[in-house]
Amino acid sequence: MVFSEVTKVALLLLITFGGIYCLVSMICVWDFFASKTNVARGTSYVPVSVLKPIKDLDPELRENLRSFSTQNYPEYELLLGFTESTDDAMPAAEEIIRSSKCSARIVISHKALGVNQKVTNLHALFEAARYPLVAISDSDMRVDSSYLKYIAEEYCSDKNVGLITSLYKISDPASLGSALESLTVALDFIPSVLVARRLEGITFGLGASMMLSKDALKDIGGVSVLADYLADDYQIGNRLWKRGYKIILSRLVLENVIGNMSVSEYLVHQLRWARTYRACRPKGFIGYGITHVFPFSLLLLPLFGPSLLSLSIIGLVLILRFSLAIVMHKMVIRSKTWIRWSALLPIKDLLSFCIWLSSFFGTKVFWRGSYYKIIKGGRIKQV
């Protein structure tokens, strides 16, 4: 009897903290995107090398790359990196090189530095970059023509800035799996980053976009020291932060193009992200559990039955979650089709909870056609 009462109290406290987190995340989202940032408008733009590590043919890759090759920026170059000359994406890259309005080149690196082939790719791109300021972005990201100007202005707004990094969104999901991914990014990932920003500042990098200097990268030992880590973007930002560099989260949100992602692909991707997060930030990942407030509220049913208390709490939790969806739509997503997909939110929350629990029972992940085992601290080895 005592155990049952303790369980009920603990669950109610957990739901209360989860509800408070949901409110705080809404405030953080609204505050971040509603406030204006003081940037150096009309600054003398320094030349930039845009680095795009590529492996395999991502959905709509040509259009993604073209968005980076048509920037409204005085002087920049676009470097497309590969680790194999026979990569399926090579024809698309060659087409972009031929039609690019900026200086553009293909860089191929065959010498592996470690387990993470992306780091091998990045190392070659950094070596080939002409300019001291670089912008790194994943191959499945798409931007408008003002992207470089925007982040360059943010970079120049503070002399202590070591890294400008960016969030991303999926505005128009093309399938059930991509809709679940979109909802996870919008309602779990972005709020968690903004809450972390409010509590401790940004201490990591995000692969969607990172602008930094080559000197800053050398200060943390270069990209080659990350050759055996899975989350190279997180590591770059975190090591810069530990060296005293300031990291700014850009208010420019990039578009993530994932195409017709299947539900199984969604589950595999989220499990990889969860296990990587757990390895890099174990305490934060455990604390992240309170964000699963809807699944926790459903546990009231077997404890209290379908009573007025349990049903009221479940209803209140759903109101909070859908309110966050409305705020995200208004401030970030701005797509009518996304609203229709938001009806999947309760299902997404249950799946996310199951993924969070599953992440504690194993270290194996699937990434870019290979299986890896994540070791403590975020290192990986191929299996």
Coordinates of C-alpha atoms in Angstrom, one line a residue:
M1 CA 0.0 0.0 0.0
V2 CA 2.8 2.4 1.0
F3 CA 4.7 1.6 -2.3
S4 CA 1.5 2.3 -4.3
E5 CA 1.1 5.7 -2.6
V6 CA 4.7 6.6 -3.1
T7 CA 4.4 5.6 -6.8
K8 CA 1.4 7.8 -7.3
V9 CA 3.0 10.8 -5.6
A10 CA 6.2 10.4 -7.6
L11 CA 4.3 10.1 -10.9
L12 CA 2.3 13.2 -10.1
L13 CA 5.5 15.1 -9.3
L14 CA 7.1 13.9 -12.5
I15 CA 4.1 15.1 -14.5
T16 CA 4.1 18.4 -12.7
F17 CA 7.8 19.0 -13.6
G18 CA 7.1 17.9 -17.1
G19 CA 4.2 20.4 -17.4
I20 CA 6.4 23.2 -16.1
Y21 CA 9.1 22.2 -18.6
C22 CA 6.5 22.4 -21.4
L23 CA 5.5 25.9 -20.3
V24 CA 9.1 27.0 -20.0
S25 CA 9.9 25.6 -23.5
M26 CA 7.0 27.6 -25.0
I27 CA 8.3 30.8 -23.3
C28 CA 11.8 30.1 -24.6
V29 CA 10.6 29.4 -28.2
W30 CA 8.5 32.6 -28.2
D31 CA 11.2 34.7 -26.7
F32 CA 14.0 33.5 -29.0
F33 CA 12.1 33.9 -32.3
A34 CA 10.2 37.1 -31.3
S35 CA 13.2 39.1 -30.1
K36 CA 15.5 41.0 -32.5
T37 CA 19.2 40.3 -32.5
N38 CA 21.7 43.1 -32.8
V39 CA 23.9 42.2 -35.8
A40 CA 26.4 44.2 -37.8
R41 CA 24.2 45.1 -40.7
G42 CA 26.1 46.4 -43.8
T43 CA 29.4 44.9 -42.4
S44 CA 32.3 44.4 -44.7
Y45 CA 31.7 40.7 -45.6
V46 CA 34.8 38.5 -45.3
P47 CA 35.3 35.7 -47.9
V48 CA 33.8 32.4 -46.8
S49 CA 34.5 28.7 -47.8
V50 CA 31.3 26.7 -47.7
L51 CA 32.0 23.0 -46.9
K52 CA 29.5 20.3 -47.8
P53 CA 30.5 16.7 -46.8
I54 CA 28.5 14.4 -49.0
K55 CA 27.9 10.6 -48.9
D56 CA 25.2 8.9 -51.0
L57 CA 22.4 10.6 -52.9
D58 CA 20.1 12.4 -50.4
P59 CA 16.5 13.3 -51.5
E60 CA 16.5 16.4 -53.7
L61 CA 20.3 16.8 -53.3
R62 CA 20.7 18.9 -56.5
E63 CA 18.2 21.5 -55.2
N64 CA 19.9 21.5 -51.8
L65 CA 23.3 22.1 -53.2
R66 CA 22.1 24.6 -55.7
S67 CA 20.7 26.7 -52.8
F68 CA 24.3 27.0 -51.5
S69 CA 25.7 27.8 -54.9
T70 CA 23.5 30.8 -55.5
Q71 CA 24.1 32.9 -52.4
N72 CA 23.8 36.6 -52.4
Y73 CA 27.3 37.1 -51.0
P74 CA 30.2 39.1 -52.3
E75 CA 32.9 36.4 -52.3
Y76 CA 32.7 32.8 -51.3
E77 CA 33.5 29.3 -52.6
L78 CA 31.6 26.0 -52.4
L79 CA 33.5 22.8 -51.7
L80 CA 31.7 19.5 -52.2
G81 CA 33.5 16.7 -50.3
F82 CA 33.5 12.9 -51.0
T83 CA 35.5 10.0 -49.7
E84 CA 34.9 7.9 -52.8
S85 CA 35.0 9.0 -56.4
T86 CA 32.3 6.4 -57.2
D87 CA 29.7 7.8 -54.8
D88 CA 26.2 7.8 -56.1
A89 CA 25.9 11.6 -55.5
M90 CA 28.9 12.4 -57.7
P91 CA 26.9 13.2 -60.9
A92 CA 24.7 15.6 -59.0
A93 CA 27.7 17.3 -57.5
E94 CA 29.4 17.6 -60.9
E95 CA 26.2 19.2 -62.3
I96 CA 26.2 21.8 -59.6
I97 CA 29.9 22.6 -60.2
R98 CA 29.2 23.2 -63.9
S99 CA 26.2 25.5 -63.2
S100 CA 27.4 27.2 -60.0
K101 CA 27.6 31.1 -60.0
C102 CA 30.4 31.0 -57.4
S103 CA 33.8 29.3 -57.3
A104 CA 33.0 25.6 -56.8
R105 CA 35.1 22.5 -56.5
I106 CA 34.9 18.8 -55.7
V107 CA 37.3 17.5 -53.1
I108 CA 37.9 13.8 -52.7
S109 CA 39.7 12.2 -49.8
H110 CA 40.7 8.5 -49.8
K111 CA 42.8 8.4 -46.6
A112 CA 40.7 7.4 -43.6
L113 CA 41.6 9.2 -40.4
G114 CA 39.3 7.0 -38.2
V115 CA 36.0 5.4 -38.0
N116 CA 33.9 8.4 -38.8
Q117 CA 34.2 8.9 -42.6
K118 CA 32.5 12.3 -42.4
V119 CA 35.4 13.6 -40.3
T120 CA 37.8 12.3 -43.0
N121 CA 35.7 14.2 -45.5
L122 CA 35.7 17.3 -43.4
H123 CA 39.5 17.2 -42.9
A124 CA 40.1 17.2 -46.6
L125 CA 37.6 20.0 -47.1
F126 CA 39.3 22.2 -44.4
E127 CA 42.7 21.5 -46.0
A128 CA 41.3 22.6 -49.4
A129 CA 39.4 25.7 -48.2
R130 CA 41.0 29.0 -49.5
Y131 CA 39.5 31.3 -46.9
P132 CA 40.0 31.5 -43.1
L133 CA 36.3 31.6 -42.4
V134 CA 34.3 28.5 -43.1
A135 CA 30.6 27.4 -43.0
I136 CA 29.9 23.7 -42.7
S137 CA 26.4 22.3 -43.5
D138 CA 25.0 18.9 -43.9
S139 CA 24.0 17.8 -47.4
D140 CA 20.3 17.4 -46.6
M141 CA 19.9 21.1 -45.7
R142 CA 18.5 23.8 -47.9
V143 CA 18.8 27.6 -47.5
D144 CA 17.6 30.8 -49.2
S145 CA 20.0 33.2 -50.9
S146 CA 20.5 35.3 -47.8
Y147 CA 21.9 32.5 -45.7
L148 CA 25.6 33.4 -45.8
K149 CA 24.9 37.1 -45.2
Y150 CA 22.7 36.4 -42.3
I151 CA 25.1 34.2 -40.4
A152 CA 28.2 36.3 -41.3
E153 CA 26.5 39.3 -39.8
E154 CA 25.8 37.3 -36.6
Y155 CA 29.4 36.1 -36.6
C156 CA 30.6 39.7 -36.8
S157 CA 28.2 41.0 -34.1
D158 CA 30.5 39.9 -31.3
K159 CA 34.3 39.8 -31.2
N160 CA 34.2 36.8 -28.8
V161 CA 32.2 34.6 -31.1
G162 CA 33.9 31.3 -32.0
L163 CA 30.9 29.5 -33.6
I164 CA 27.6 30.4 -35.1
T165 CA 25.3 27.3 -35.3
S166 CA 21.8 26.8 -36.5
L167 CA 18.6 25.0 -35.9
Y168 CA 16.6 23.2 -38.6
K169 CA 13.0 22.3 -39.4
I170 CA 10.9 20.1 -41.7
S171 CA 8.1 22.3 -42.9
D172 CA 6.2 20.0 -45.4
P173 CA 6.5 16.3 -44.5
A174 CA 6.1 14.0 -47.5
S175 CA 5.2 10.8 -45.6
L176 CA 4.2 9.4 -42.2
G177 CA 7.8 8.8 -41.2
S178 CA 8.9 12.3 -42.2
A179 CA 5.9 13.8 -40.4
L180 CA 7.0 12.0 -37.2
E181 CA 10.5 13.3 -37.7
S182 CA 9.2 16.8 -38.3
L183 CA 7.1 16.8 -35.1
T184 CA 10.1 15.4 -33.1
V185 CA 12.4 18.1 -34.4
A186 CA 9.8 20.9 -33.8
L187 CA 8.3 19.8 -30.5
D188 CA 11.2 18.0 -28.8
F189 CA 14.6 19.0 -30.3
I190 CA 14.2 22.7 -30.9
P191 CA 12.5 23.4 -27.5
S192 CA 15.2 21.4 -25.7
V193 CA 18.0 23.4 -27.4
L194 CA 16.3 26.7 -26.5
V195 CA 15.8 25.6 -22.9
A196 CA 19.4 24.6 -22.7
R197 CA 20.4 28.0 -24.1
R198 CA 18.4 29.7 -21.4
L199 CA 19.8 27.6 -18.6
E200 CA 23.5 27.2 -19.5
G201 CA 24.1 28.8 -22.9
I202 CA 24.9 26.9 -26.1
T203 CA 27.8 24.5 -25.4
F204 CA 27.6 22.5 -28.6
G205 CA 27.4 22.7 -32.4
L206 CA 24.6 21.5 -34.7
G207 CA 25.3 19.9 -38.0
A208 CA 22.7 21.9 -39.9
S209 CA 25.1 24.8 -40.0
M210 CA 28.3 25.9 -38.3
M211 CA 30.3 29.0 -39.1
L212 CA 33.8 29.2 -37.5
S213 CA 37.3 30.2 -38.3
K214 CA 40.1 27.8 -39.3
D215 CA 42.2 29.2 -36.5
A216 CA 39.5 28.3 -33.9
L217 CA 39.4 24.8 -35.3
K218 CA 43.2 24.5 -35.0
D219 CA 42.9 25.7 -31.4
I220 CA 41.0 22.5 -30.5
G221 CA 43.4 20.3 -32.3
G222 CA 41.8 20.3 -35.8
V223 CA 39.0 18.1 -37.1
S224 CA 41.2 15.0 -37.2
V225 CA 41.0 14.6 -33.4
L226 CA 37.3 13.8 -33.9
A227 CA 37.8 10.9 -36.3
D228 CA 36.5 8.3 -33.8
Y229 CA 33.5 10.3 -32.6
L230 CA 30.0 10.0 -34.0
A231 CA 28.6 13.5 -33.2
D232 CA 31.4 15.5 -34.7
D233 CA 29.2 18.6 -34.8
Y234 CA 28.5 18.4 -31.1
Q235 CA 32.2 17.8 -30.4
I236 CA 33.4 20.8 -32.4
G237 CA 31.1 23.1 -30.5
N238 CA 31.7 21.6 -27.1
R239 CA 35.5 21.8 -27.5
L240 CA 35.3 25.4 -28.6
W241 CA 33.1 26.2 -25.6
K242 CA 35.6 24.5 -23.3
R243 CA 38.4 26.6 -24.8
G244 CA 36.5 29.8 -23.9
Y245 CA 34.9 30.6 -27.2
K246 CA 31.4 32.0 -27.3
I247 CA 28.8 30.0 -29.3
I248 CA 25.8 31.8 -30.7
L249 CA 22.6 30.1 -31.8
S250 CA 21.5 31.7 -35.1
R251 CA 17.9 32.9 -35.5
L252 CA 18.0 31.6 -39.0
V253 CA 16.4 28.2 -39.2
L254 CA 17.4 25.9 -42.1
E255 CA 15.1 23.6 -44.0
N256 CA 15.9 19.9 -43.6
V257 CA 14.9 17.9 -46.7
I258 CA 14.4 14.2 -45.8
G259 CA 12.0 13.1 -48.6
N260 CA 9.7 10.1 -48.1
M261 CA 11.2 8.9 -44.8
S262 CA 9.6 5.6 -43.7
V263 CA 8.5 5.0 -40.1
S264 CA 11.3 2.4 -39.7
E265 CA 13.9 5.0 -40.9
Y266 CA 12.5 7.4 -38.4
L267 CA 12.8 5.0 -35.6
V268 CA 16.4 4.1 -36.6
H269 CA 17.4 7.7 -36.9
Q270 CA 15.9 8.7 -33.5
L271 CA 17.4 5.7 -31.7
R272 CA 20.8 6.7 -33.1
W273 CA 20.3 10.3 -31.9
A274 CA 19.1 9.2 -28.5
R275 CA 22.1 6.9 -27.9
T276 CA 24.5 9.5 -29.1
Y277 CA 22.9 12.1 -26.8
R278 CA 23.1 9.7 -23.9
A279 CA 26.8 9.1 -24.5
C280 CA 27.7 12.7 -24.9
R281 CA 25.5 14.2 -22.2
P282 CA 24.5 11.4 -19.8
K283 CA 23.1 13.6 -17.0
G284 CA 21.3 15.8 -19.5
F285 CA 19.8 12.9 -21.3
I286 CA 18.4 11.4 -18.0
G287 CA 16.9 14.8 -17.2
Y288 CA 15.5 14.9 -20.7
G289 CA 13.1 12.2 -19.5
I290 CA 10.8 14.8 -17.9
T291 CA 9.9 16.0 -21.4
H292 CA 7.9 12.8 -22.0
V293 CA 5.0 14.2 -20.0
F294 CA 2.2 12.8 -22.1
P295 CA 3.3 9.1 -21.7
F296 CA 3.8 9.7 -18.0
S297 CA 0.3 11.1 -17.8
L298 CA -1.2 8.0 -19.3
L299 CA 0.3 5.9 -16.5
L300 CA -2.2 7.6 -14.2
L301 CA -4.9 5.4 -15.7
P302 CA -3.7 2.1 -14.3
L303 CA -3.0 3.8 -10.9
F304 CA -6.1 6.0 -10.5
G305 CA -8.4 4.5 -13.2
P306 CA -10.4 6.7 -15.6
S307 CA -11.1 9.1 -12.8
L308 CA -11.8 12.8 -12.9
L309 CA -8.2 13.5 -11.7
S310 CA -6.4 11.2 -14.2
L311 CA -8.6 12.3 -17.2
S312 CA -8.2 16.0 -16.3
I313 CA -4.4 15.7 -16.1
I314 CA -4.2 13.9 -19.4
G315 CA -6.4 16.5 -21.0
L316 CA -4.3 19.4 -19.5
V317 CA -1.1 17.7 -20.8
L318 CA -2.5 17.4 -24.3
I319 CA -3.5 21.1 -24.2
L320 CA 0.1 22.0 -23.2
R321 CA 1.6 19.9 -26.0
F322 CA -0.7 21.2 -28.7
S323 CA -0.2 24.7 -27.5
L324 CA 3.5 24.2 -28.0
A325 CA 2.7 23.0 -31.5
I326 CA 0.7 26.2 -32.2
V327 CA 3.6 28.3 -31.0
M328 CA 6.1 26.4 -33.1
H329 CA 3.9 26.7 -36.2
K330 CA 3.4 30.4 -35.7
M331 CA 7.0 31.3 -34.9
V332 CA 9.0 28.7 -36.9
I333 CA 7.2 26.3 -39.3
R334 CA 4.6 28.5 -40.9
S335 CA 3.2 25.7 -43.2
K336 CA -0.5 24.8 -43.5
T337 CA 0.2 21.2 -44.3
W338 CA 2.2 20.8 -41.0
I339 CA -0.9 21.7 -39.0
R340 CA -2.7 18.6 -40.4
W341 CA 0.2 16.3 -39.5
S342 CA 0.3 17.7 -35.9
A343 CA -2.7 15.5 -35.1
L344 CA -0.1 12.7 -34.8
L345 CA 1.4 14.4 -31.8
P346 CA 0.2 11.9 -29.2
I347 CA 1.4 8.9 -31.2
K348 CA 4.8 10.7 -31.8
D349 CA 5.1 11.3 -28.0
L350 CA 4.5 7.6 -27.2
L351 CA 7.1 6.6 -29.8
S352 CA 9.6 9.1 -28.5
F353 CA 9.1 7.7 -25.0
C354 CA 9.7 4.2 -26.2
I355 CA 12.9 5.3 -28.0
W356 CA 14.1 7.1 -24.9
L357 CA 13.7 3.9 -22.9
S358 CA 15.3 1.7 -25.6
S359 CA 18.4 3.9 -25.7
F360 CA 19.4 2.7 -22.3
F361 CA 19.4 -1.0 -23.4
G362 CA 22.2 -1.1 -26.0
T363 CA 24.9 1.0 -27.7
K364 CA 24.5 -0.1 -31.3
V365 CA 23.4 2.4 -34.0
F366 CA 23.0 2.4 -37.8
W367 CA 24.4 5.3 -39.7
R368 CA 25.1 5.8 -43.4
G369 CA 24.9 2.1 -44.3
S370 CA 27.0 0.8 -41.4
Y371 CA 26.5 -0.4 -37.8
Y372 CA 28.5 1.2 -35.0
K373 CA 28.9 0.7 -31.3
I374 CA 28.9 3.9 -29.2
I375 CA 31.5 3.9 -26.4
K376 CA 31.5 6.2 -23.4
G377 CA 32.1 9.8 -24.2
G378 CA 30.7 9.5 -27.7
R379 CA 33.4 7.5 -29.4
I380 CA 32.4 4.8 -31.9
K381 CA 33.8 1.6 -33.4
Q382 CA 32.4 -0.2 -36.4
V383 CA 30.7 -3.6 -35.9

